[in-house]
Short mmCIF file of C-alpha atoms and ligand atoms in Angstrom, two decimals:
data_model
loop_
_atom_site.label_atom_id
_atom_site.label_comp_id
_atom_site.label_asym_id
_atom_site.label_seq_id
_atom_site.Cartn_x
_atom_site.Cartn_y
_atom_site.Cartn_z
CA UNK A 1 -11.86 10.48 0.81
CA UNK A 2 -11.17 7.89 3.49
CA UNK A 3 -7.76 6.86 4.77
CA UNK A 4 -7.30 3.10 5.00
CA UNK A 5 -5.64 2.58 8.37
CA UNK A 6 -3.34 -0.43 8.04
CA UNK A 7 -1.83 0.09 11.47
CA UNK A 8 -5.18 -0.15 13.27
CA UNK A 9 -6.33 -3.04 11.05
CA UNK A 10 -3.12 -4.94 11.69
CA UNK A 11 -3.50 -4.42 15.46
CA UNK A 12 -7.11 -5.68 15.28
CA UNK A 13 -6.03 -8.83 13.39
CA UNK A 14 -3.25 -9.56 15.87
CA UNK A 15 -5.74 -9.12 18.77
CA UNK A 16 -8.17 -11.57 17.07
CA UNK A 17 -5.34 -14.10 16.62
CA UNK A 18 -4.23 -13.66 20.25
CA UNK A 19 -7.80 -14.35 21.44
CA UNK A 20 -7.95 -17.55 19.34
CA UNK A 21 -4.55 -18.68 20.63
CA UNK A 22 -5.61 -18.01 24.24
CA UNK A 23 -8.62 -20.29 23.63
CA UNK A 24 -6.38 -22.99 22.14
CA UNK A 25 -3.92 -22.94 25.00
CA UNK A 26 -6.82 -22.75 27.47
CA UNK A 27 -7.97 -26.11 26.05
CA UNK A 28 -4.47 -27.44 26.69
CA UNK A 29 -3.37 -27.31 23.04
CA UNK A 30 0.07 -26.17 21.95
CA UNK A 31 0.38 -22.55 20.74
CA UNK A 32 1.46 -21.97 17.11
CA UNK A 33 5.23 -21.81 16.55
CA UNK A 34 7.04 -19.75 13.91
CA UNK A 35 10.76 -20.08 13.24
CA UNK A 36 12.76 -17.52 11.29
CA UNK A 37 16.16 -17.82 9.67
CA UNK A 38 18.30 -14.71 9.32
CA UNK A 39 21.56 -14.76 7.38
CA UNK A 40 24.03 -11.91 7.93
CA UNK A 41 23.57 -8.65 9.81
CA UNK A 42 21.77 -6.32 7.41
CA UNK A 43 20.13 -3.49 9.41
CA UNK A 44 16.83 -3.60 7.51
CA UNK A 45 16.48 -7.37 7.80
CA UNK A 46 17.35 -7.22 11.52
CA UNK A 47 14.51 -4.72 12.07
CA UNK A 48 12.00 -6.81 10.08
CA UNK A 49 12.95 -9.89 12.07
CA UNK A 50 12.74 -8.10 15.42
CA UNK A 51 9.23 -6.92 14.45
CA UNK A 52 8.21 -10.45 13.49
CA UNK A 53 9.41 -11.84 16.83
CA UNK A 54 7.50 -9.02 18.63
CA UNK A 55 4.35 -9.86 16.66
CA UNK A 56 4.68 -13.53 17.66
CA UNK A 57 4.80 -12.47 21.32
CA UNK A 58 1.72 -10.26 20.85
CA UNK A 59 -0.18 -13.18 19.28
CA UNK A 60 0.88 -15.71 21.95
CA UNK A 61 2.97 -17.74 19.47
CA UNK A 62 6.21 -19.47 20.26
CA UNK A 63 9.06 -18.32 18.04
CA UNK A 64 12.75 -18.80 17.42
CA UNK A 65 15.25 -16.74 15.49
CA UNK A 66 18.01 -18.81 13.91
CA UNK A 67 21.02 -16.73 12.92
CA UNK A 68 23.80 -17.53 10.50
CA UNK A 69 26.83 -15.47 9.55
CA UNK A 70 26.99 -13.97 6.06
CA UNK A 71 29.46 -16.68 4.94
CA UNK A 72 27.25 -19.66 5.83
CA UNK A 73 27.34 -22.32 3.12
CA UNK A 74 24.26 -23.13 1.05
CA UNK A 75 24.59 -26.73 2.22
CA UNK A 76 24.43 -25.72 5.91
CA UNK A 77 21.40 -23.50 5.28
CA UNK A 78 19.61 -26.29 3.39
CA UNK A 79 20.39 -28.70 6.25
CA UNK A 80 18.73 -26.29 8.71
CA UNK A 81 15.69 -26.03 6.44
CA UNK A 82 15.49 -29.81 6.34
CA UNK A 83 15.61 -29.91 10.14
CA UNK A 84 12.77 -27.37 10.41
CA UNK A 85 10.73 -29.24 7.77
CA UNK A 86 10.92 -32.34 9.98
CA UNK A 87 10.40 -30.67 13.38
CA UNK A 88 6.81 -31.43 14.48
CA UNK A 89 6.87 -28.49 16.94
CA UNK A 90 7.47 -25.96 14.14
CA UNK A 91 4.26 -25.04 12.30
CA UNK A 92 5.80 -22.60 9.84
CA UNK A 93 9.09 -20.90 9.09
CA UNK A 94 10.54 -18.16 6.98
CA UNK A 95 13.94 -17.35 5.54
CA UNK A 96 14.56 -13.60 5.44
CA UNK A 97 15.39 -12.45 1.90
CA UNK A 98 17.56 -11.29 0.22
CA UNK A 99 20.26 -13.90 0.83
CA UNK A 100 24.00 -13.42 0.16
CA UNK A 101 24.98 -13.85 -3.51
CA UNK A 102 26.69 -17.24 -3.06
CA UNK A 103 23.35 -18.82 -2.00
CA UNK A 104 20.77 -19.78 -4.62
CA UNK A 105 17.61 -18.08 -3.33
CA UNK A 106 15.23 -20.12 -5.49
CA UNK A 107 16.82 -23.38 -4.29
CA UNK A 108 16.27 -22.25 -0.69
CA UNK A 109 12.62 -21.31 -1.34
CA UNK A 110 11.96 -24.67 -3.00
CA UNK A 111 13.61 -26.57 -0.12
CA UNK A 112 10.92 -25.37 2.31
CA UNK A 113 8.06 -27.82 2.82
CA UNK A 114 5.07 -26.06 1.17
CA UNK A 115 2.99 -27.05 4.24
CA UNK A 116 5.28 -24.87 6.39
CA UNK A 117 5.88 -22.12 3.81
CA UNK A 118 4.04 -19.33 5.64
CA UNK A 119 5.66 -16.69 3.38
CA UNK A 120 3.82 -18.32 0.46
CA UNK A 121 6.84 -18.13 -1.88
CA UNK A 122 7.14 -21.86 -2.75
CA UNK A 123 6.07 -22.59 -6.36
CA UNK A 124 3.46 -25.05 -5.05
CA UNK A 125 1.76 -22.30 -3.04
CA UNK A 126 2.11 -19.82 -5.91
CA UNK A 127 0.65 -22.36 -8.35
CA UNK A 128 -2.23 -23.25 -6.03
CA UNK A 129 -2.96 -19.54 -5.62
CA UNK A 130 -3.15 -19.04 -9.37
CA UNK A 131 -5.76 -21.79 -9.80
CA UNK A 132 -7.76 -20.80 -6.73
CA UNK A 133 -6.83 -23.69 -4.41
CA UNK A 134 -6.26 -23.25 -0.66
CA UNK A 135 -2.65 -22.19 -0.09
CA UNK A 136 -0.41 -19.95 1.93
CA UNK A 137 -0.80 -16.58 0.23
CA UNK A 138 2.18 -14.26 0.34
CA UNK A 139 1.71 -11.76 3.10
CA UNK A 140 1.86 -8.33 1.46
CA UNK A 141 -0.72 -9.05 -1.29
CA UNK A 142 -2.89 -10.98 1.18
CA UNK A 143 -2.75 -7.88 3.42
CA UNK A 144 -4.00 -5.72 0.54
CA UNK A 145 -7.02 -7.99 0.01
CA UNK A 146 -7.69 -8.03 3.74
CA UNK A 147 -7.79 -4.22 3.76
CA UNK A 148 -10.22 -4.14 0.82
CA UNK A 149 -12.38 -6.68 2.63
CA UNK A 150 -12.37 -5.03 6.05
CA UNK A 151 -13.17 -1.62 4.55
CA UNK A 152 -16.13 -3.14 2.68
CA UNK A 153 -14.77 -2.02 -0.69
CA UNK A 154 -16.71 -3.58 -3.58
CA UNK A 155 -14.32 -5.34 -5.96
CA UNK A 156 -16.65 -7.48 -8.13
CA UNK A 157 -16.55 -6.35 -11.76
CA UNK A 158 -14.13 -3.51 -11.03
CA UNK A 159 -11.10 -2.72 -13.16
CA UNK A 160 -8.01 -3.24 -11.00
CA UNK A 161 -4.72 -1.97 -12.37
CA UNK A 162 -1.53 -3.28 -10.77
CA UNK A 163 1.65 -1.28 -11.36
CA UNK A 164 4.58 -3.71 -10.96
CA UNK A 165 4.96 -7.45 -11.66
CA UNK A 166 7.32 -8.71 -8.95
CA UNK A 167 6.92 -12.24 -7.60
CA UNK A 168 6.24 -10.97 -4.08
CA UNK A 169 3.67 -8.22 -4.80
CA UNK A 170 2.55 -7.47 -8.38
CA UNK A 171 1.99 -11.00 -9.71
CA UNK A 172 0.33 -12.49 -6.60
CA UNK A 173 -1.95 -9.49 -5.98
CA UNK A 174 -3.07 -9.65 -9.63
CA UNK A 175 -3.76 -13.40 -9.24
CA UNK A 176 -5.77 -12.81 -6.05
CA UNK A 177 -7.84 -9.98 -7.51
CA UNK A 178 -8.83 -12.02 -10.57
CA UNK A 179 -10.10 -15.03 -8.58
CA UNK A 180 -13.85 -15.65 -8.55
CA UNK A 181 -14.10 -14.63 -4.90
CA UNK A 182 -14.88 -11.70 -2.65
CA UNK A 183 -12.66 -9.72 -2.49
CA UNK A 184 -11.73 -10.50 -6.08
CA UNK A 185 -13.74 -10.93 -9.28
CA UNK A 186 -11.91 -7.95 -10.79
CA UNK A 187 -10.82 -7.38 -14.36
CA UNK A 188 -7.07 -7.05 -13.86
CA UNK A 189 -4.44 -5.23 -15.89
CA UNK A 190 -0.77 -5.50 -14.90
CA UNK A 191 1.66 -2.78 -15.98
CA UNK A 192 5.47 -2.83 -15.91
CA UNK A 193 8.45 -1.03 -17.36
CA UNK A 194 7.64 -2.10 -20.94
CA UNK A 195 3.99 -1.06 -20.77
CA UNK A 196 2.91 1.53 -23.31
CA UNK A 197 0.28 4.11 -22.24
CA UNK A 198 0.72 3.28 -18.55
CA UNK A 199 -0.76 6.65 -17.55
CA UNK A 200 -3.93 6.10 -19.59
CA UNK A 201 -4.35 2.54 -18.27
CA UNK A 202 -3.90 3.73 -14.67
CA UNK A 203 -6.43 6.51 -15.22
CA UNK A 204 -9.04 3.86 -16.12
CA UNK A 205 -8.60 1.97 -12.84
CA UNK A 206 -11.35 1.65 -10.23
CA UNK A 207 -8.71 0.12 -7.95
CA UNK A 208 -5.09 1.19 -8.51
CA UNK A 209 -2.30 -0.75 -6.80
CA UNK A 210 1.14 0.83 -7.00
CA UNK A 211 4.05 -1.56 -6.30
CA UNK A 212 6.99 -0.08 -8.18
CA UNK A 213 9.42 1.33 -5.65
CA UNK A 214 9.34 4.72 -7.44
CA UNK A 215 8.56 7.51 -4.95
CA UNK A 216 5.64 9.74 -5.99
CA UNK A 217 5.22 7.95 -9.37
CA UNK A 218 1.40 8.03 -9.34
CA UNK A 219 0.32 11.59 -9.91
CA UNK A 220 -3.16 13.14 -9.85
CA UNK A 221 -3.58 12.95 -13.65
CA UNK A 222 -3.17 9.14 -13.49
CA UNK A 223 -6.14 8.69 -11.15
CA UNK A 224 -9.82 8.36 -11.96
CA UNK A 225 -12.06 10.41 -9.64
CA UNK A 226 -13.37 8.12 -6.88
CA UNK A 227 -10.74 5.39 -7.43
CA UNK A 228 -9.38 3.26 -4.58
CA UNK A 229 -5.61 3.78 -4.24
CA UNK A 230 -3.37 1.18 -2.64
CA UNK A 231 0.23 2.32 -2.23
CA UNK A 232 2.66 -0.54 -1.61
CA UNK A 233 5.84 1.45 -2.25
CA UNK A 234 8.29 2.02 0.57
CA UNK A 235 11.45 3.85 -0.40
CA UNK A 236 13.73 5.77 1.96
CA UNK A 237 14.19 9.28 0.57
CA UNK A 238 16.19 12.27 1.83
CA UNK A 239 14.26 14.68 4.02
CA UNK A 240 16.30 17.42 5.69
CA UNK A 241 13.29 18.42 7.85
CA UNK A 242 13.57 15.09 9.72
CA UNK A 243 16.02 14.44 12.51
CA UNK A 244 17.20 11.27 10.74
CA UNK A 245 17.48 13.15 7.44
CA UNK A 246 15.30 10.43 5.82
CA UNK A 247 11.65 9.51 5.45
CA UNK A 248 9.70 6.65 3.95
CA UNK A 249 7.99 7.50 0.67
CA UNK A 250 5.24 5.64 -1.14
CA UNK A 251 4.75 5.33 -4.91
CA UNK A 252 1.82 7.77 -4.84
CA UNK A 253 1.89 11.57 -4.69
CA UNK A 254 -0.36 11.37 -1.64
CA UNK A 255 -1.16 15.07 -1.12
CA UNK A 256 -2.58 15.60 -4.61
CA UNK A 257 -4.05 12.15 -5.25
CA UNK A 258 -5.86 12.00 -1.89
CA UNK A 259 -8.22 14.81 -2.92
CA UNK A 260 -9.36 12.85 -5.97
CA UNK A 261 -9.87 9.29 -4.73
CA UNK A 262 -12.43 7.51 -2.52
CA UNK A 263 -9.96 5.51 -0.40
CA UNK A 264 -6.19 5.67 -0.03
CA UNK A 265 -3.51 3.88 1.99
CA UNK A 266 -0.88 6.16 3.57
CA UNK A 267 2.86 5.42 3.71
CA UNK A 268 3.80 4.59 6.39
CA UNK A 269 0.78 3.06 8.16
CA UNK A 270 -1.07 1.52 5.20
CA UNK A 271 -0.04 -1.74 3.54
CA UNK A 272 3.24 -2.06 5.49
CA UNK A 273 1.84 -3.09 8.90
CA UNK A 274 -0.48 -5.63 7.25
CA UNK A 275 2.38 -7.83 6.07
CA UNK A 276 3.35 -9.06 9.53
CA UNK A 277 -0.30 -9.49 10.56
CA UNK A 278 -0.87 -11.78 7.54
CA UNK A 279 2.27 -13.76 8.34
CA UNK A 280 0.80 -14.36 11.80
CA UNK A 281 -2.50 -15.40 10.19
CA UNK A 282 -0.68 -17.89 7.94
CA UNK A 283 1.13 -19.36 10.96
CA UNK A 284 -2.18 -19.86 12.77
CA UNK A 285 -3.60 -21.53 9.63
CA UNK A 286 -0.53 -23.80 9.54
CA UNK A 287 -1.02 -24.74 13.19
CA UNK A 288 -4.69 -25.52 12.62
CA UNK A 289 -3.97 -27.54 9.47
CA UNK A 290 -6.46 -25.33 7.65
CA UNK A 291 -4.58 -25.27 4.31
CA UNK A 292 -3.08 -28.74 3.91
P1 NAP B 1 10.54 -4.88 -7.58
O1 NAP B 1 10.81 -6.35 -7.46
O2 NAP B 1 11.65 -3.92 -7.75
O3 NAP B 1 9.51 -4.69 -8.78
C1 NAP B 1 9.15 -3.42 -9.24
C2 NAP B 1 8.20 -3.55 -10.40
O4 NAP B 1 7.85 -2.22 -10.83
C3 NAP B 1 8.79 -4.27 -11.60
O5 NAP B 1 7.82 -5.13 -12.16
C4 NAP B 1 9.15 -3.14 -12.57
O6 NAP B 1 8.99 -3.47 -13.93
C5 NAP B 1 8.10 -2.10 -12.21
N1 NAP B 1 8.58 -0.73 -12.48
C6 NAP B 1 9.61 -0.10 -11.88
N2 NAP B 1 9.74 1.15 -12.40
C7 NAP B 1 8.77 1.28 -13.32
C8 NAP B 1 8.38 2.34 -14.18
N3 NAP B 1 9.03 3.52 -14.18
N4 NAP B 1 7.33 2.15 -15.00
C9 NAP B 1 6.67 0.97 -15.01
N5 NAP B 1 6.99 -0.07 -14.21
C10 NAP B 1 8.03 0.09 -13.38
O7 NAP B 1 9.71 -4.36 -6.34
P2 NAP B 1 8.75 -5.08 -5.26
O8 NAP B 1 9.55 -6.02 -4.47
O9 NAP B 1 7.48 -5.53 -5.90
O10 NAP B 1 8.42 -3.81 -4.37
C11 NAP B 1 7.77 -2.66 -4.87
C12 NAP B 1 7.69 -1.63 -3.77
O11 NAP B 1 6.89 -2.15 -2.71
C13 NAP B 1 9.03 -1.27 -3.14
O12 NAP B 1 9.02 0.09 -2.78
C14 NAP B 1 9.09 -2.14 -1.90
O13 NAP B 1 9.90 -1.59 -0.89
C15 NAP B 1 7.63 -2.14 -1.51
N6 NAP B 1 7.23 -3.31 -0.69
C16 NAP B 1 6.59 -3.07 0.46
C17 NAP B 1 6.17 -4.14 1.24
C18 NAP B 1 5.45 -3.86 2.53
O14 NAP B 1 4.98 -2.79 2.72
N7 NAP B 1 5.34 -4.76 3.42
C19 NAP B 1 6.41 -5.45 0.84
C20 NAP B 1 7.04 -5.66 -0.39
C21 NAP B 1 7.45 -4.58 -1.16
P3 NAP B 1 9.89 -4.60 -14.68
O15 NAP B 1 9.36 -5.91 -14.19
O16 NAP B 1 9.60 -4.37 -16.11
O17 NAP B 1 11.30 -4.34 -14.27
#
């Protein structure tokens, strides 16, 4: 069994991007610029945003963090999005989700110019993804495919089973894996809370992707010997042995499943660190006009 090291892979991607940006700026060209909008003061969102700003620095990007209080009106937020859409110095921008209840999240996502939508959440990017056109691919699923690619894992003709059908992980990763591409070319089954025989379906997977948010859900009996296991789950669970009293848990019972599979992503240090690296990659693509 091999551990798929997302932390090291993410660091390698960021170093590759930094080298490309150094070349660009060496030629006198402007560095890529990512803007981020943060509404409210949620601890988790603050940490994600701080990490994104740090990643921009590591890649040589310019960045700005635009903050609004929790009670900002939808109109004000949409006006800021309009300003960023029109700003020629901003290559891409993101709005940290979730947003407060009084703001229509879908309206906000659809207000972003798809050419600057480096999170890949706009329906135009999602639609282009589903029919195999160039687009900004959402970062977590794109990170999963990048890991499969960089570890030389054969995907063509394999049965991939995706557990979870969210718009940010399950659906897009299923769409990516079914494309006629490498990595891709899989036969894909998507399971969710209404799926019958989920255990049997999972046990037939050559590649099993768990994106449920249910700690330890995937047990040894649900895994085919030699399968590739990708654990997207990140849930904070109680752990009295830790100083903080908490630890991050994946959706896979790692200790037992690891013995049975060929490759596995740990939590933390697997899929998680790839998300920011792929956001940086999308921003570089936006700067280079490589998608639109
Ligand atoms: P989500 O929106 O809550 O979706 C969960 C999906 O799992 C739903 O489709 C749900 O089915 C399905 N599900 C839940 N319990 C199930 C069960 N017992 N049996 C079968 N299906 C079940 O979650 P998400 O946003 O995709 O996130 C999933 C996990 O990945 C979370 O732990 C999240 O923190 C993590 N995550 C990590 C990253 C990262 O590492 N960067 C990024 C995104 C998400 P229904 O559709 O039928 O309700």
